[in-house]
């Protein structure tokens, strides 16, 4: 089986340093690939490349053997942005979740409505939702159609522990349907319990890559700290 996402020796030149320096990775259909690293490691730069919002200075990115921009134009990419913008704050989550989907199917019946406990929120204006409630709605919008590829940037932002667990379940639900999920986060516990593999970035380079399920929480943390020490 060919990987869905292929990043090959990607370099991004910044003004003072390389933001990414020879990063290579793959992700298969239905795989959750976690990307961890300190601030300035290159996580957001990598996300922009995969989304087709920027081009690398060198190297190559292919999604199902297409450029990111071409793939996005043909198939779309589920995206949960870090900033959580409320550009649609006057509409309701129900309106949002109907966009691009089946207008006839009740939103309440969608599996993510149950997983993320959206029923009480569906008819409230987005402007009146808490940060955590809005985050859950954004995740549902990104994953609801089980796209071929989804990029989730800091999905745990604004969530309490219970909501974090529901976010993990939502990501795994999408992956079980074949979605390749790229999850960028500082939250090692979330990544350890959600990702099939965890890639650690620091200083724009891949410092480690492992399957967290094979390790205990303490070893995951130890490997992360060893990979990022003095490399930010």
mmCIF file with all atom_site columns, C-alpha atoms in Angstrom:
data_model
loop_
_atom_site.group_PDB
_atom_site.id
_atom_site.type_symbol
_atom_site.label_atom_id
_atom_site.label_alt_id
_atom_site.label_comp_id
_atom_site.label_asym_id
_atom_site.label_entity_id
_atom_site.label_seq_id
_atom_site.pdbx_PDB_ins_code
_atom_site.Cartn_x
_atom_site.Cartn_y
_atom_site.Cartn_z
_atom_site.occupancy
_atom_site.B_iso_or_equiv
_atom_site.pdbx_formal_charge
_atom_site.auth_seq_id
_atom_site.auth_comp_id
_atom_site.auth_asym_id
_atom_site.auth_atom_id
_atom_site.pdbx_PDB_model_num
ATOM 1   C CA . UNK A 1 1   ? 0.000   0.000  0.000  1.00 0.00 ? 1   UNK A CA 1
ATOM 2   C CA . UNK A 1 2   ? 1.375   3.378  -1.011 1.00 0.00 ? 2   UNK A CA 1
ATOM 3   C CA . UNK A 1 3   ? 1.426   6.062  1.718  1.00 0.00 ? 3   UNK A CA 1
ATOM 4   C CA . UNK A 1 4   ? -1.262  8.704  1.401  1.00 0.00 ? 4   UNK A CA 1
ATOM 5   C CA . UNK A 1 5   ? 1.078   11.503 2.488  1.00 0.00 ? 5   UNK A CA 1
ATOM 6   C CA . UNK A 1 6   ? 4.734   11.628 1.419  1.00 0.00 ? 6   UNK A CA 1
ATOM 7   C CA . UNK A 1 7   ? 7.084   14.395 2.559  1.00 0.00 ? 7   UNK A CA 1
ATOM 8   C CA . UNK A 1 8   ? 10.533  13.999 1.039  1.00 0.00 ? 8   UNK A CA 1
ATOM 9   C CA . UNK A 1 9   ? 13.616  15.957 2.225  1.00 0.00 ? 9   UNK A CA 1
ATOM 10  C CA . UNK A 1 10  ? 11.637  19.166 2.627  1.00 0.00 ? 10  UNK A CA 1
ATOM 11  C CA . UNK A 1 11  ? 13.494  22.412 3.304  1.00 0.00 ? 11  UNK A CA 1
ATOM 12  C CA . UNK A 1 12  ? 11.941  25.790 4.098  1.00 0.00 ? 12  UNK A CA 1
ATOM 13  C CA . UNK A 1 13  ? 14.300  28.754 4.265  1.00 0.00 ? 13  UNK A CA 1
ATOM 14  C CA . UNK A 1 14  ? 13.501  31.482 6.794  1.00 0.00 ? 14  UNK A CA 1
ATOM 15  C CA . UNK A 1 15  ? 15.053  34.928 7.123  1.00 0.00 ? 15  UNK A CA 1
ATOM 16  C CA . UNK A 1 16  ? 17.577  33.933 9.776  1.00 0.00 ? 16  UNK A CA 1
ATOM 17  C CA . UNK A 1 17  ? 17.503  30.118 9.701  1.00 0.00 ? 17  UNK A CA 1
ATOM 18  C CA . UNK A 1 18  ? 15.898  27.126 8.091  1.00 0.00 ? 18  UNK A CA 1
ATOM 19  C CA . UNK A 1 19  ? 12.393  26.569 9.405  1.00 0.00 ? 19  UNK A CA 1
ATOM 20  C CA . UNK A 1 20  ? 12.463  22.990 8.119  1.00 0.00 ? 20  UNK A CA 1
ATOM 21  C CA . UNK A 1 21  ? 15.690  21.230 7.274  1.00 0.00 ? 21  UNK A CA 1
ATOM 22  C CA . UNK A 1 22  ? 15.383  17.972 5.359  1.00 0.00 ? 22  UNK A CA 1
ATOM 23  C CA . UNK A 1 23  ? 12.170  16.655 6.929  1.00 0.00 ? 23  UNK A CA 1
ATOM 24  C CA . UNK A 1 24  ? 10.971  13.320 5.546  1.00 0.00 ? 24  UNK A CA 1
ATOM 25  C CA . UNK A 1 25  ? 7.856   11.445 6.639  1.00 0.00 ? 25  UNK A CA 1
ATOM 26  C CA . UNK A 1 26  ? 5.013   9.284  5.389  1.00 0.00 ? 26  UNK A CA 1
ATOM 27  C CA . UNK A 1 27  ? 1.482   8.613  6.623  1.00 0.00 ? 27  UNK A CA 1
ATOM 28  C CA . UNK A 1 28  ? -0.809  5.823  5.459  1.00 0.00 ? 28  UNK A CA 1
ATOM 29  C CA . UNK A 1 29  ? -4.579  5.822  4.890  1.00 0.00 ? 29  UNK A CA 1
ATOM 30  C CA . UNK A 1 30  ? -6.280  5.557  8.264  1.00 0.00 ? 30  UNK A CA 1
ATOM 31  C CA . UNK A 1 31  ? -3.115  6.404  10.193 1.00 0.00 ? 31  UNK A CA 1
ATOM 32  C CA . UNK A 1 32  ? -2.901  9.019  12.926 1.00 0.00 ? 32  UNK A CA 1
ATOM 33  C CA . UNK A 1 33  ? 0.539   10.618 12.769 1.00 0.00 ? 33  UNK A CA 1
ATOM 34  C CA . UNK A 1 34  ? 1.333   12.853 15.723 1.00 0.00 ? 34  UNK A CA 1
ATOM 35  C CA . UNK A 1 35  ? 3.776   15.739 15.320 1.00 0.00 ? 35  UNK A CA 1
ATOM 36  C CA . UNK A 1 36  ? 5.284   17.033 18.560 1.00 0.00 ? 36  UNK A CA 1
ATOM 37  C CA . UNK A 1 37  ? 7.930   19.623 19.256 1.00 0.00 ? 37  UNK A CA 1
ATOM 38  C CA . UNK A 1 38  ? 8.691   22.856 21.122 1.00 0.00 ? 38  UNK A CA 1
ATOM 39  C CA . UNK A 1 39  ? 7.694   26.304 19.895 1.00 0.00 ? 39  UNK A CA 1
ATOM 40  C CA . UNK A 1 40  ? 9.600   27.129 16.732 1.00 0.00 ? 40  UNK A CA 1
ATOM 41  C CA . UNK A 1 41  ? 10.208  23.478 15.881 1.00 0.00 ? 41  UNK A CA 1
ATOM 42  C CA . UNK A 1 42  ? 8.532   23.790 12.480 1.00 0.00 ? 42  UNK A CA 1
ATOM 43  C CA . UNK A 1 43  ? 5.155   22.162 13.199 1.00 0.00 ? 43  UNK A CA 1
ATOM 44  C CA . UNK A 1 44  ? 3.000   24.985 11.848 1.00 0.00 ? 44  UNK A CA 1
ATOM 45  C CA . UNK A 1 45  ? 5.307   25.431 8.846  1.00 0.00 ? 45  UNK A CA 1
ATOM 46  C CA . UNK A 1 46  ? 4.873   21.748 8.038  1.00 0.00 ? 46  UNK A CA 1
ATOM 47  C CA . UNK A 1 47  ? 1.095   22.051 8.361  1.00 0.00 ? 47  UNK A CA 1
ATOM 48  C CA . UNK A 1 48  ? 1.027   24.964 5.908  1.00 0.00 ? 48  UNK A CA 1
ATOM 49  C CA . UNK A 1 49  ? 3.010   22.948 3.371  1.00 0.00 ? 49  UNK A CA 1
ATOM 50  C CA . UNK A 1 50  ? 0.709   19.932 3.653  1.00 0.00 ? 50  UNK A CA 1
ATOM 51  C CA . UNK A 1 51  ? -2.332  22.183 3.252  1.00 0.00 ? 51  UNK A CA 1
ATOM 52  C CA . UNK A 1 52  ? -0.847  23.710 0.110  1.00 0.00 ? 52  UNK A CA 1
ATOM 53  C CA . UNK A 1 53  ? -0.766  27.170 1.691  1.00 0.00 ? 53  UNK A CA 1
ATOM 54  C CA . UNK A 1 54  ? 2.999   27.464 1.135  1.00 0.00 ? 54  UNK A CA 1
ATOM 55  C CA . UNK A 1 55  ? 5.649   25.786 -1.002 1.00 0.00 ? 55  UNK A CA 1
ATOM 56  C CA . UNK A 1 56  ? 8.955   24.312 0.192  1.00 0.00 ? 56  UNK A CA 1
ATOM 57  C CA . UNK A 1 57  ? 12.288  25.829 -0.786 1.00 0.00 ? 57  UNK A CA 1
ATOM 58  C CA . UNK A 1 58  ? 13.434  22.303 -1.661 1.00 0.00 ? 58  UNK A CA 1
ATOM 59  C CA . UNK A 1 59  ? 12.064  18.796 -1.432 1.00 0.00 ? 59  UNK A CA 1
ATOM 60  C CA . UNK A 1 60  ? 8.707   17.363 -2.388 1.00 0.00 ? 60  UNK A CA 1
ATOM 61  C CA . UNK A 1 61  ? 5.257   16.776 -0.877 1.00 0.00 ? 61  UNK A CA 1
ATOM 62  C CA . UNK A 1 62  ? 2.696   14.443 -2.453 1.00 0.00 ? 62  UNK A CA 1
ATOM 63  C CA . UNK A 1 63  ? -0.769  13.444 -1.286 1.00 0.00 ? 63  UNK A CA 1
ATOM 64  C CA . UNK A 1 64  ? -2.102  10.448 -3.191 1.00 0.00 ? 64  UNK A CA 1
ATOM 65  C CA . UNK A 1 65  ? 0.590   11.327 -5.765 1.00 0.00 ? 65  UNK A CA 1
ATOM 66  C CA . UNK A 1 66  ? -0.777  14.863 -6.219 1.00 0.00 ? 66  UNK A CA 1
ATOM 67  C CA . UNK A 1 67  ? 0.626   18.200 -5.110 1.00 0.00 ? 67  UNK A CA 1
ATOM 68  C CA . UNK A 1 68  ? -1.077  19.493 -1.938 1.00 0.00 ? 68  UNK A CA 1
ATOM 69  C CA . UNK A 1 69  ? -2.830  22.307 -3.825 1.00 0.00 ? 69  UNK A CA 1
ATOM 70  C CA . UNK A 1 70  ? -4.143  19.945 -6.506 1.00 0.00 ? 70  UNK A CA 1
ATOM 71  C CA . UNK A 1 71  ? -5.233  17.368 -3.940 1.00 0.00 ? 71  UNK A CA 1
ATOM 72  C CA . UNK A 1 72  ? -7.033  20.007 -1.869 1.00 0.00 ? 72  UNK A CA 1
ATOM 73  C CA . UNK A 1 73  ? -8.823  21.327 -4.952 1.00 0.00 ? 73  UNK A CA 1
ATOM 74  C CA . UNK A 1 74  ? -10.037 17.861 -5.932 1.00 0.00 ? 74  UNK A CA 1
ATOM 75  C CA . UNK A 1 75  ? -10.748 16.222 -2.599 1.00 0.00 ? 75  UNK A CA 1
ATOM 76  C CA . UNK A 1 76  ? -10.554 18.855 0.132  1.00 0.00 ? 76  UNK A CA 1
ATOM 77  C CA . UNK A 1 77  ? -8.533  18.603 3.342  1.00 0.00 ? 77  UNK A CA 1
ATOM 78  C CA . UNK A 1 78  ? -10.106 18.640 6.783  1.00 0.00 ? 78  UNK A CA 1
ATOM 79  C CA . UNK A 1 79  ? -8.467  21.395 8.816  1.00 0.00 ? 79  UNK A CA 1
ATOM 80  C CA . UNK A 1 80  ? -8.678  22.392 12.457 1.00 0.00 ? 80  UNK A CA 1
ATOM 81  C CA . UNK A 1 81  ? -6.757  25.652 12.832 1.00 0.00 ? 81  UNK A CA 1
ATOM 82  C CA . UNK A 1 82  ? -4.831  26.521 15.971 1.00 0.00 ? 82  UNK A CA 1
ATOM 83  C CA . UNK A 1 83  ? -6.323  29.999 16.354 1.00 0.00 ? 83  UNK A CA 1
ATOM 84  C CA . UNK A 1 84  ? -9.968  28.887 16.397 1.00 0.00 ? 84  UNK A CA 1
ATOM 85  C CA . UNK A 1 85  ? -11.228 31.875 14.397 1.00 0.00 ? 85  UNK A CA 1
ATOM 86  C CA . UNK A 1 86  ? -14.961 32.576 14.725 1.00 0.00 ? 86  UNK A CA 1
ATOM 87  C CA . UNK A 1 87  ? -15.442 34.066 11.271 1.00 0.00 ? 87  UNK A CA 1
ATOM 88  C CA . UNK A 1 88  ? -18.922 32.491 11.152 1.00 0.00 ? 88  UNK A CA 1
ATOM 89  C CA . UNK A 1 89  ? -19.963 33.576 14.630 1.00 0.00 ? 89  UNK A CA 1
ATOM 90  C CA . UNK A 1 90  ? -23.499 34.605 13.592 1.00 0.00 ? 90  UNK A CA 1
ATOM 91  C CA . UNK A 1 91  ? -24.506 31.145 12.401 1.00 0.00 ? 91  UNK A CA 1
ATOM 92  C CA . UNK A 1 92  ? -25.145 28.062 14.500 1.00 0.00 ? 92  UNK A CA 1
ATOM 93  C CA . UNK A 1 93  ? -23.134 24.830 14.699 1.00 0.00 ? 93  UNK A CA 1
ATOM 94  C CA . UNK A 1 94  ? -26.046 23.123 12.934 1.00 0.00 ? 94  UNK A CA 1
ATOM 95  C CA . UNK A 1 95  ? -25.633 25.485 9.962  1.00 0.00 ? 95  UNK A CA 1
ATOM 96  C CA . UNK A 1 96  ? -21.874 24.946 9.959  1.00 0.00 ? 96  UNK A CA 1
ATOM 97  C CA . UNK A 1 97  ? -22.069 21.160 10.024 1.00 0.00 ? 97  UNK A CA 1
ATOM 98  C CA . UNK A 1 98  ? -24.511 21.088 7.121  1.00 0.00 ? 98  UNK A CA 1
ATOM 99  C CA . UNK A 1 99  ? -22.064 22.869 4.809  1.00 0.00 ? 99  UNK A CA 1
ATOM 100 C CA . UNK A 1 100 ? -20.868 20.520 2.094  1.00 0.00 ? 100 UNK A CA 1
ATOM 101 C CA . UNK A 1 101 ? -22.739 17.581 3.611  1.00 0.00 ? 101 UNK A CA 1
ATOM 102 C CA . UNK A 1 102 ? -26.143 15.933 3.408  1.00 0.00 ? 102 UNK A CA 1
ATOM 103 C CA . UNK A 1 103 ? -28.811 18.568 4.049  1.00 0.00 ? 103 UNK A CA 1
ATOM 104 C CA . UNK A 1 104 ? -31.437 15.892 4.655  1.00 0.00 ? 104 UNK A CA 1
ATOM 105 C CA . UNK A 1 105 ? -29.593 13.893 7.318  1.00 0.00 ? 105 UNK A CA 1
ATOM 106 C CA . UNK A 1 106 ? -30.259 15.155 10.865 1.00 0.00 ? 106 UNK A CA 1
ATOM 107 C CA . UNK A 1 107 ? -27.063 16.599 12.329 1.00 0.00 ? 107 UNK A CA 1
ATOM 108 C CA . UNK A 1 108 ? -27.968 15.034 15.683 1.00 0.00 ? 108 UNK A CA 1
ATOM 109 C CA . UNK A 1 109 ? -27.639 11.570 14.125 1.00 0.00 ? 109 UNK A CA 1
ATOM 110 C CA . UNK A 1 110 ? -24.055 12.043 12.986 1.00 0.00 ? 110 UNK A CA 1
ATOM 111 C CA . UNK A 1 111 ? -21.626 9.915  15.039 1.00 0.00 ? 111 UNK A CA 1
ATOM 112 C CA . UNK A 1 112 ? -19.515 12.964 15.896 1.00 0.00 ? 112 UNK A CA 1
ATOM 113 C CA . UNK A 1 113 ? -22.511 14.715 17.419 1.00 0.00 ? 113 UNK A CA 1
ATOM 114 C CA . UNK A 1 114 ? -22.602 11.952 19.991 1.00 0.00 ? 114 UNK A CA 1
ATOM 115 C CA . UNK A 1 115 ? -18.854 11.567 20.419 1.00 0.00 ? 115 UNK A CA 1
ATOM 116 C CA . UNK A 1 116 ? -18.308 15.305 20.939 1.00 0.00 ? 116 UNK A CA 1
ATOM 117 C CA . UNK A 1 117 ? -21.631 15.897 22.752 1.00 0.00 ? 117 UNK A CA 1
ATOM 118 C CA . UNK A 1 118 ? -22.811 18.567 20.353 1.00 0.00 ? 118 UNK A CA 1
ATOM 119 C CA . UNK A 1 119 ? -26.602 18.195 20.730 1.00 0.00 ? 119 UNK A CA 1
ATOM 120 C CA . UNK A 1 120 ? -27.026 21.017 23.320 1.00 0.00 ? 120 UNK A CA 1
ATOM 121 C CA . UNK A 1 121 ? -24.895 23.356 21.179 1.00 0.00 ? 121 UNK A CA 1
ATOM 122 C CA . UNK A 1 122 ? -26.390 22.885 17.725 1.00 0.00 ? 122 UNK A CA 1
ATOM 123 C CA . UNK A 1 123 ? -28.854 25.792 17.757 1.00 0.00 ? 123 UNK A CA 1
ATOM 124 C CA . UNK A 1 124 ? -26.818 28.323 19.728 1.00 0.00 ? 124 UNK A CA 1
ATOM 125 C CA . UNK A 1 125 ? -25.013 31.114 17.910 1.00 0.00 ? 125 UNK A CA 1
ATOM 126 C CA . UNK A 1 126 ? -21.331 30.310 17.559 1.00 0.00 ? 126 UNK A CA 1
ATOM 127 C CA . UNK A 1 127 ? -20.545 33.683 19.164 1.00 0.00 ? 127 UNK A CA 1
ATOM 128 C CA . UNK A 1 128 ? -22.117 32.407 22.398 1.00 0.00 ? 128 UNK A CA 1
ATOM 129 C CA . UNK A 1 129 ? -20.112 29.195 22.675 1.00 0.00 ? 129 UNK A CA 1
ATOM 130 C CA . UNK A 1 130 ? -17.221 28.760 25.081 1.00 0.00 ? 130 UNK A CA 1
ATOM 131 C CA . UNK A 1 131 ? -13.769 28.164 23.632 1.00 0.00 ? 131 UNK A CA 1
ATOM 132 C CA . UNK A 1 132 ? -13.984 24.451 24.362 1.00 0.00 ? 132 UNK A CA 1
ATOM 133 C CA . UNK A 1 133 ? -17.467 24.133 22.860 1.00 0.00 ? 133 UNK A CA 1
ATOM 134 C CA . UNK A 1 134 ? -16.376 25.952 19.729 1.00 0.00 ? 134 UNK A CA 1
ATOM 135 C CA . UNK A 1 135 ? -13.299 23.730 19.485 1.00 0.00 ? 135 UNK A CA 1
ATOM 136 C CA . UNK A 1 136 ? -15.493 20.635 19.495 1.00 0.00 ? 136 UNK A CA 1
ATOM 137 C CA . UNK A 1 137 ? -17.655 22.104 16.730 1.00 0.00 ? 137 UNK A CA 1
ATOM 138 C CA . UNK A 1 138 ? -14.589 22.931 14.653 1.00 0.00 ? 138 UNK A CA 1
ATOM 139 C CA . UNK A 1 139 ? -13.299 19.386 15.034 1.00 0.00 ? 139 UNK A CA 1
ATOM 140 C CA . UNK A 1 140 ? -16.649 17.993 13.937 1.00 0.00 ? 140 UNK A CA 1
ATOM 141 C CA . UNK A 1 141 ? -16.603 20.242 10.870 1.00 0.00 ? 141 UNK A CA 1
ATOM 142 C CA . UNK A 1 142 ? -13.065 19.131 9.945  1.00 0.00 ? 142 UNK A CA 1
ATOM 143 C CA . UNK A 1 143 ? -13.752 15.413 10.378 1.00 0.00 ? 143 UNK A CA 1
ATOM 144 C CA . UNK A 1 144 ? -17.466 14.966 9.677  1.00 0.00 ? 144 UNK A CA 1
ATOM 145 C CA . UNK A 1 145 ? -17.070 13.749 6.080  1.00 0.00 ? 145 UNK A CA 1
ATOM 146 C CA . UNK A 1 146 ? -14.116 11.483 6.917  1.00 0.00 ? 146 UNK A CA 1
ATOM 147 C CA . UNK A 1 147 ? -11.905 13.247 4.365  1.00 0.00 ? 147 UNK A CA 1
ATOM 148 C CA . UNK A 1 148 ? -8.903  11.449 2.922  1.00 0.00 ? 148 UNK A CA 1
ATOM 149 C CA . UNK A 1 149 ? -6.611  13.782 4.880  1.00 0.00 ? 149 UNK A CA 1
ATOM 150 C CA . UNK A 1 150 ? -7.150  15.946 7.958  1.00 0.00 ? 150 UNK A CA 1
ATOM 151 C CA . UNK A 1 151 ? -4.691  18.349 9.599  1.00 0.00 ? 151 UNK A CA 1
ATOM 152 C CA . UNK A 1 152 ? -5.444  19.148 13.247 1.00 0.00 ? 152 UNK A CA 1
ATOM 153 C CA . UNK A 1 153 ? -3.338  21.917 14.785 1.00 0.00 ? 153 UNK A CA 1
ATOM 154 C CA . UNK A 1 154 ? -3.368  21.908 18.606 1.00 0.00 ? 154 UNK A CA 1
ATOM 155 C CA . UNK A 1 155 ? -6.791  20.183 18.778 1.00 0.00 ? 155 UNK A CA 1
ATOM 156 C CA . UNK A 1 156 ? -6.673  20.135 22.581 1.00 0.00 ? 156 UNK A CA 1
ATOM 157 C CA . UNK A 1 157 ? -6.566  23.936 22.859 1.00 0.00 ? 157 UNK A CA 1
ATOM 158 C CA . UNK A 1 158 ? -9.208  25.168 25.322 1.00 0.00 ? 158 UNK A CA 1
ATOM 159 C CA . UNK A 1 159 ? -10.388 21.667 26.276 1.00 0.00 ? 159 UNK A CA 1
ATOM 160 C CA . UNK A 1 160 ? -10.780 20.202 29.737 1.00 0.00 ? 160 UNK A CA 1
ATOM 161 C CA . UNK A 1 161 ? -9.648  16.595 30.367 1.00 0.00 ? 161 UNK A CA 1
ATOM 162 C CA . UNK A 1 162 ? -13.049 15.072 29.556 1.00 0.00 ? 162 UNK A CA 1
ATOM 163 C CA . UNK A 1 163 ? -13.327 17.054 26.319 1.00 0.00 ? 163 UNK A CA 1
ATOM 164 C CA . UNK A 1 164 ? -9.768  16.023 25.473 1.00 0.00 ? 164 UNK A CA 1
ATOM 165 C CA . UNK A 1 165 ? -10.791 12.389 25.682 1.00 0.00 ? 165 UNK A CA 1
ATOM 166 C CA . UNK A 1 166 ? -13.746 13.058 23.384 1.00 0.00 ? 166 UNK A CA 1
ATOM 167 C CA . UNK A 1 167 ? -11.397 14.759 20.919 1.00 0.00 ? 167 UNK A CA 1
ATOM 168 C CA . UNK A 1 168 ? -9.226  11.639 20.934 1.00 0.00 ? 168 UNK A CA 1
ATOM 169 C CA . UNK A 1 169 ? -12.297 9.506  20.192 1.00 0.00 ? 169 UNK A CA 1
ATOM 170 C CA . UNK A 1 170 ? -13.290 11.815 17.320 1.00 0.00 ? 170 UNK A CA 1
ATOM 171 C CA . UNK A 1 171 ? -9.861  11.539 15.704 1.00 0.00 ? 171 UNK A CA 1
ATOM 172 C CA . UNK A 1 172 ? -9.870  7.757  16.045 1.00 0.00 ? 172 UNK A CA 1
ATOM 173 C CA . UNK A 1 173 ? -13.400 7.613  14.553 1.00 0.00 ? 173 UNK A CA 1
ATOM 174 C CA . UNK A 1 174 ? -12.174 9.463  11.475 1.00 0.00 ? 174 UNK A CA 1
ATOM 175 C CA . UNK A 1 175 ? -9.088  7.263  11.176 1.00 0.00 ? 175 UNK A CA 1
ATOM 176 C CA . UNK A 1 176 ? -11.199 4.105  11.396 1.00 0.00 ? 176 UNK A CA 1
ATOM 177 C CA . UNK A 1 177 ? -13.020 5.356  8.298  1.00 0.00 ? 177 UNK A CA 1
ATOM 178 C CA . UNK A 1 178 ? -9.763  5.758  6.373  1.00 0.00 ? 178 UNK A CA 1
ATOM 179 C CA . UNK A 1 179 ? -8.872  9.380  7.129  1.00 0.00 ? 179 UNK A CA 1
ATOM 180 C CA . UNK A 1 180 ? -5.156  10.077 7.439  1.00 0.00 ? 180 UNK A CA 1
ATOM 181 C CA . UNK A 1 181 ? -4.902  12.405 10.436 1.00 0.00 ? 181 UNK A CA 1
ATOM 182 C CA . UNK A 1 182 ? -1.923  14.680 11.002 1.00 0.00 ? 182 UNK A CA 1
ATOM 183 C CA . UNK A 1 183 ? -2.149  15.885 14.624 1.00 0.00 ? 183 UNK A CA 1
ATOM 184 C CA . UNK A 1 184 ? 0.201   18.683 15.704 1.00 0.00 ? 184 UNK A CA 1
ATOM 185 C CA . UNK A 1 185 ? 0.334   19.257 19.437 1.00 0.00 ? 185 UNK A CA 1
ATOM 186 C CA . UNK A 1 186 ? 2.330   20.014 22.580 1.00 0.00 ? 186 UNK A CA 1
ATOM 187 C CA . UNK A 1 187 ? 0.073   17.644 24.524 1.00 0.00 ? 187 UNK A CA 1
ATOM 188 C CA . UNK A 1 188 ? 2.138   14.473 24.861 1.00 0.00 ? 188 UNK A CA 1
ATOM 189 C CA . UNK A 1 189 ? -0.585  12.560 26.683 1.00 0.00 ? 189 UNK A CA 1
ATOM 190 C CA . UNK A 1 190 ? -3.109  13.216 23.905 1.00 0.00 ? 190 UNK A CA 1
ATOM 191 C CA . UNK A 1 191 ? -0.605  12.249 21.224 1.00 0.00 ? 191 UNK A CA 1
ATOM 192 C CA . UNK A 1 192 ? 0.527   9.148  23.113 1.00 0.00 ? 192 UNK A CA 1
ATOM 193 C CA . UNK A 1 193 ? -3.044  7.862  23.375 1.00 0.00 ? 193 UNK A CA 1
ATOM 194 C CA . UNK A 1 194 ? -4.184  8.925  19.908 1.00 0.00 ? 194 UNK A CA 1
ATOM 195 C CA . UNK A 1 195 ? -1.309  8.590  17.444 1.00 0.00 ? 195 UNK A CA 1
ATOM 196 C CA . UNK A 1 196 ? -0.176  5.396  15.756 1.00 0.00 ? 196 UNK A CA 1
ATOM 197 C CA . UNK A 1 197 ? 3.254   6.976  15.352 1.00 0.00 ? 197 UNK A CA 1
ATOM 198 C CA . UNK A 1 198 ? 4.760   10.083 16.905 1.00 0.00 ? 198 UNK A CA 1
ATOM 199 C CA . UNK A 1 199 ? 7.322   12.231 15.101 1.00 0.00 ? 199 UNK A CA 1
ATOM 200 C CA . UNK A 1 200 ? 9.333   14.711 17.170 1.00 0.00 ? 200 UNK A CA 1
ATOM 201 C CA . UNK A 1 201 ? 10.489  17.899 15.464 1.00 0.00 ? 201 UNK A CA 1
ATOM 202 C CA . UNK A 1 202 ? 13.066  20.285 16.887 1.00 0.00 ? 202 UNK A CA 1
ATOM 203 C CA . UNK A 1 203 ? 15.192  22.876 15.159 1.00 0.00 ? 203 UNK A CA 1
ATOM 204 C CA . UNK A 1 204 ? 13.351  22.162 11.915 1.00 0.00 ? 204 UNK A CA 1
ATOM 205 C CA . UNK A 1 205 ? 14.561  18.556 11.828 1.00 0.00 ? 205 UNK A CA 1
ATOM 206 C CA . UNK A 1 206 ? 13.119  15.152 12.628 1.00 0.00 ? 206 UNK A CA 1
ATOM 207 C CA . UNK A 1 207 ? 14.691  14.099 15.917 1.00 0.00 ? 207 UNK A CA 1
ATOM 208 C CA . UNK A 1 208 ? 12.749  10.914 16.672 1.00 0.00 ? 208 UNK A CA 1
ATOM 209 C CA . UNK A 1 209 ? 9.931   8.724  15.312 1.00 0.00 ? 209 UNK A CA 1
ATOM 210 C CA . UNK A 1 210 ? 8.291   5.932  17.282 1.00 0.00 ? 210 UNK A CA 1
ATOM 211 C CA . UNK A 1 211 ? 5.030   4.148  18.065 1.00 0.00 ? 211 UNK A CA 1
ATOM 212 C CA . UNK A 1 212 ? 3.864   5.503  21.460 1.00 0.00 ? 212 UNK A CA 1
ATOM 213 C CA . UNK A 1 213 ? 1.549   2.538  22.097 1.00 0.00 ? 213 UNK A CA 1
ATOM 214 C CA . UNK A 1 214 ? 4.680   0.392  22.501 1.00 0.00 ? 214 UNK A CA 1
ATOM 215 C CA . UNK A 1 215 ? 5.990   2.647  25.276 1.00 0.00 ? 215 UNK A CA 1
ATOM 216 C CA . UNK A 1 216 ? 4.766   3.797  28.650 1.00 0.00 ? 216 UNK A CA 1
ATOM 217 C CA . UNK A 1 217 ? 3.886   7.439  29.328 1.00 0.00 ? 217 UNK A CA 1
ATOM 218 C CA . UNK A 1 218 ? 7.166   8.041  31.174 1.00 0.00 ? 218 UNK A CA 1
ATOM 219 C CA . UNK A 1 219 ? 9.241   6.643  28.313 1.00 0.00 ? 219 UNK A CA 1
ATOM 220 C CA . UNK A 1 220 ? 7.365   8.725  25.740 1.00 0.00 ? 220 UNK A CA 1
ATOM 221 C CA . UNK A 1 221 ? 8.113   11.835 27.780 1.00 0.00 ? 221 UNK A CA 1
ATOM 222 C CA . UNK A 1 222 ? 11.751  10.828 28.241 1.00 0.00 ? 222 UNK A CA 1
ATOM 223 C CA . UNK A 1 223 ? 12.225  10.277 24.509 1.00 0.00 ? 223 UNK A CA 1
ATOM 224 C CA . UNK A 1 224 ? 10.559  13.600 23.732 1.00 0.00 ? 224 UNK A CA 1
ATOM 225 C CA . UNK A 1 225 ? 12.780  15.487 26.165 1.00 0.00 ? 225 UNK A CA 1
ATOM 226 C CA . UNK A 1 226 ? 15.908  13.757 24.890 1.00 0.00 ? 226 UNK A CA 1
ATOM 227 C CA . UNK A 1 227 ? 14.976  14.576 21.290 1.00 0.00 ? 227 UNK A CA 1
ATOM 228 C CA . UNK A 1 228 ? 14.257  18.263 21.935 1.00 0.00 ? 228 UNK A CA 1
ATOM 229 C CA . UNK A 1 229 ? 16.934  19.183 24.473 1.00 0.00 ? 229 UNK A CA 1
ATOM 230 C CA . UNK A 1 230 ? 19.131  22.053 23.236 1.00 0.00 ? 230 UNK A CA 1
ATOM 231 C CA . UNK A 1 231 ? 17.682  21.805 19.715 1.00 0.00 ? 231 UNK A CA 1
ATOM 232 C CA . UNK A 1 232 ? 15.014  24.516 19.740 1.00 0.00 ? 232 UNK A CA 1
#
